[in-house]
Amino acid sequence: MKSSALGIAALGIALSGCATITRGTTQSVAISTPPVTGAICDLTSSQGSWQILTPGAITLEKSSQDLQCRCHKEGYQDAVAVIPSNFEGWTVGNLVFGGIIGVGVDAATGAMNKYPASFQVPMTPLASGQGTSNEPAPKDGKSGK
């Protein structure tokens, strides 16, 4: 009886070190585009593609892959940024408590990684006379049409 209680307690301690259980495999990331609101940001990684209207938050699966971010809004230059995925060092404790299996599960699910909780993608207004962020302004000031 005493050994089974000890075994259950040890299992509980081992599982408590597992990032998949304690931190989950998804997280929310808030995106803003100062100084403007209402920009559309496209996020992409090998996991998929998402779109968000700023300012806003999106729930993503954690991954070791960085997110590519491209934001656009009429009257502003397109803004491009990389949202980094960071390794959470505390998950190394899984080797002690969860063993190789715990580390393997956390690596496979992305739970040992984390994106920043919030991320800014600054946007710059177009110079007067530019039509859209996809068309460069004519060098001579004429439209060319």
Coordinates of C-alpha atoms in Angstrom, one line a residue:
M1 CA 0.0 0.0 0.0
K2 CA 2.8 2.4 1.0
S3 CA 4.7 1.7 -2.2
S4 CA 1.7 2.3 -4.5
A5 CA 1.1 5.7 -2.8
L6 CA 4.7 6.5 -3.3
G7 CA 4.5 5.4 -7.0
I8 CA 1.4 7.6 -7.6
A9 CA 3.2 10.6 -5.9
A10 CA 6.3 10.0 -8.1
L11 CA 4.1 9.8 -11.2
G12 CA 2.4 13.1 -10.3
I13 CA 5.8 14.8 -9.8
A14 CA 7.0 13.4 -13.1
L15 CA 4.0 14.6 -15.0
S16 CA 4.1 18.1 -13.5
G17 CA 7.4 18.8 -15.2
C18 CA 5.9 18.1 -18.6
A19 CA 5.3 21.3 -20.6
T20 CA 2.6 19.7 -22.7
I21 CA 0.5 19.3 -19.5
T22 CA 1.6 22.4 -17.6
R23 CA 1.8 25.0 -20.5
G24 CA -0.3 23.5 -23.2
T25 CA 0.4 23.3 -27.0
T26 CA -1.4 26.5 -28.0
Q27 CA -0.9 30.1 -27.0
S28 CA -2.3 33.6 -27.8
V29 CA -0.2 36.2 -29.6
A30 CA -1.3 39.8 -29.7
I31 CA -0.3 41.7 -32.9
S32 CA -0.3 45.5 -33.2
T33 CA 0.9 47.8 -36.0
P34 CA 1.8 51.2 -34.6
P35 CA 0.9 53.9 -35.3
V36 CA -2.0 52.5 -37.3
T37 CA -5.0 50.3 -36.5
G38 CA -7.0 48.2 -38.9
A39 CA -4.0 46.7 -40.8
I40 CA -4.4 43.2 -42.1
C41 CA -1.5 40.9 -41.1
D42 CA -0.8 37.5 -42.8
L43 CA 1.1 35.0 -40.6
T44 CA 2.7 32.0 -42.2
S45 CA 4.8 29.1 -41.1
S46 CA 5.2 25.4 -42.0
Q47 CA 2.2 24.9 -39.7
G48 CA -0.2 26.9 -41.9
S49 CA -1.5 30.4 -42.6
W50 CA -3.5 32.8 -40.5
Q51 CA -4.9 36.4 -41.0
I52 CA -5.5 38.9 -38.3
L53 CA -6.9 42.5 -38.2
T54 CA -4.8 44.8 -35.9
P55 CA -4.8 45.3 -33.1
G56 CA -5.9 41.8 -32.3
A57 CA -4.9 38.4 -30.8
I58 CA -4.7 35.0 -32.4
T59 CA -4.4 31.6 -30.8
L60 CA -1.7 29.5 -32.5
E61 CA -0.2 26.0 -32.1
K62 CA 3.2 26.3 -30.5
S63 CA 6.0 25.3 -32.8
S64 CA 9.8 25.6 -33.1
Q65 CA 9.1 27.4 -36.4
D66 CA 9.3 31.2 -36.5
L67 CA 6.2 33.0 -38.0
Q68 CA 6.6 35.2 -41.0
C69 CA 4.4 38.3 -40.7
R70 CA 3.4 40.6 -43.5
C71 CA 1.0 43.5 -42.7
H72 CA -0.7 45.9 -45.2
K73 CA -3.1 48.8 -45.1
E74 CA -4.0 51.4 -47.7
G75 CA -1.8 54.5 -47.4
Y76 CA 1.0 52.6 -45.6
Q77 CA 4.1 50.7 -46.8
D78 CA 3.8 46.9 -46.4
A79 CA 5.6 45.9 -43.2
V80 CA 7.4 42.5 -42.9
A81 CA 8.6 40.9 -39.7
V82 CA 9.6 37.6 -38.2
I83 CA 7.9 36.5 -34.9
P84 CA 10.5 34.3 -33.3
S85 CA 9.8 31.0 -31.6
N86 CA 11.9 30.7 -28.5
F87 CA 12.9 27.6 -26.6
E88 CA 11.8 27.6 -23.0
G89 CA 14.8 26.6 -21.0
W90 CA 12.9 25.3 -18.0
T91 CA 11.7 22.4 -20.1
V92 CA 15.1 20.8 -19.7
G93 CA 13.8 19.9 -16.2
N94 CA 11.8 17.3 -18.1
L95 CA 14.9 15.2 -18.3
V96 CA 14.8 14.9 -14.5
F97 CA 11.1 14.6 -14.0
G98 CA 9.6 13.3 -17.3
G99 CA 12.6 11.6 -18.8
I100 CA 13.3 11.2 -22.5
I101 CA 9.6 10.5 -23.1
G102 CA 8.5 13.8 -21.6
V103 CA 11.1 15.8 -23.6
G104 CA 10.0 13.9 -26.8
V105 CA 6.4 14.7 -26.2
D106 CA 7.1 18.3 -25.6
A107 CA 9.3 18.5 -28.7
A108 CA 6.7 16.8 -30.9
T109 CA 3.9 19.0 -29.7
G110 CA 5.8 22.3 -29.7
A111 CA 5.1 22.8 -26.0
M112 CA 8.7 23.5 -25.2
N113 CA 8.6 26.5 -27.5
K114 CA 6.9 29.9 -27.1
Y115 CA 6.1 32.9 -29.2
P116 CA 6.2 36.4 -27.6
A117 CA 2.8 37.2 -25.9
S118 CA 2.6 40.4 -27.9
F119 CA 4.4 41.6 -31.0
Q120 CA 4.6 45.0 -32.8
V121 CA 5.0 45.4 -36.5
P122 CA 5.6 49.1 -37.1
M123 CA 4.1 50.6 -40.3
T124 CA 5.3 53.7 -42.2
P125 CA 2.9 56.0 -44.1
L126 CA 3.5 56.2 -47.9
A127 CA 5.1 59.3 -49.2
S128 CA 2.5 61.6 -50.7
G129 CA 1.9 60.8 -54.3
Q130 CA 2.4 57.1 -53.9
G131 CA -0.7 55.0 -54.9
T132 CA -0.3 51.7 -53.0
S133 CA 2.4 49.9 -51.2
N134 CA 2.8 47.6 -54.3
E135 CA 3.5 50.4 -56.8
P136 CA 6.7 52.4 -56.5
A137 CA 6.3 56.2 -57.0
P138 CA 7.4 57.4 -60.4
K139 CA 10.9 59.0 -60.3
D140 CA 9.9 61.9 -62.6
G141 CA 6.5 62.6 -60.9
K142 CA 4.5 61.5 -63.9
S143 CA 2.1 58.6 -63.8
G144 CA 3.4 56.8 -66.8
K145 CA -0.1 55.9 -68.0

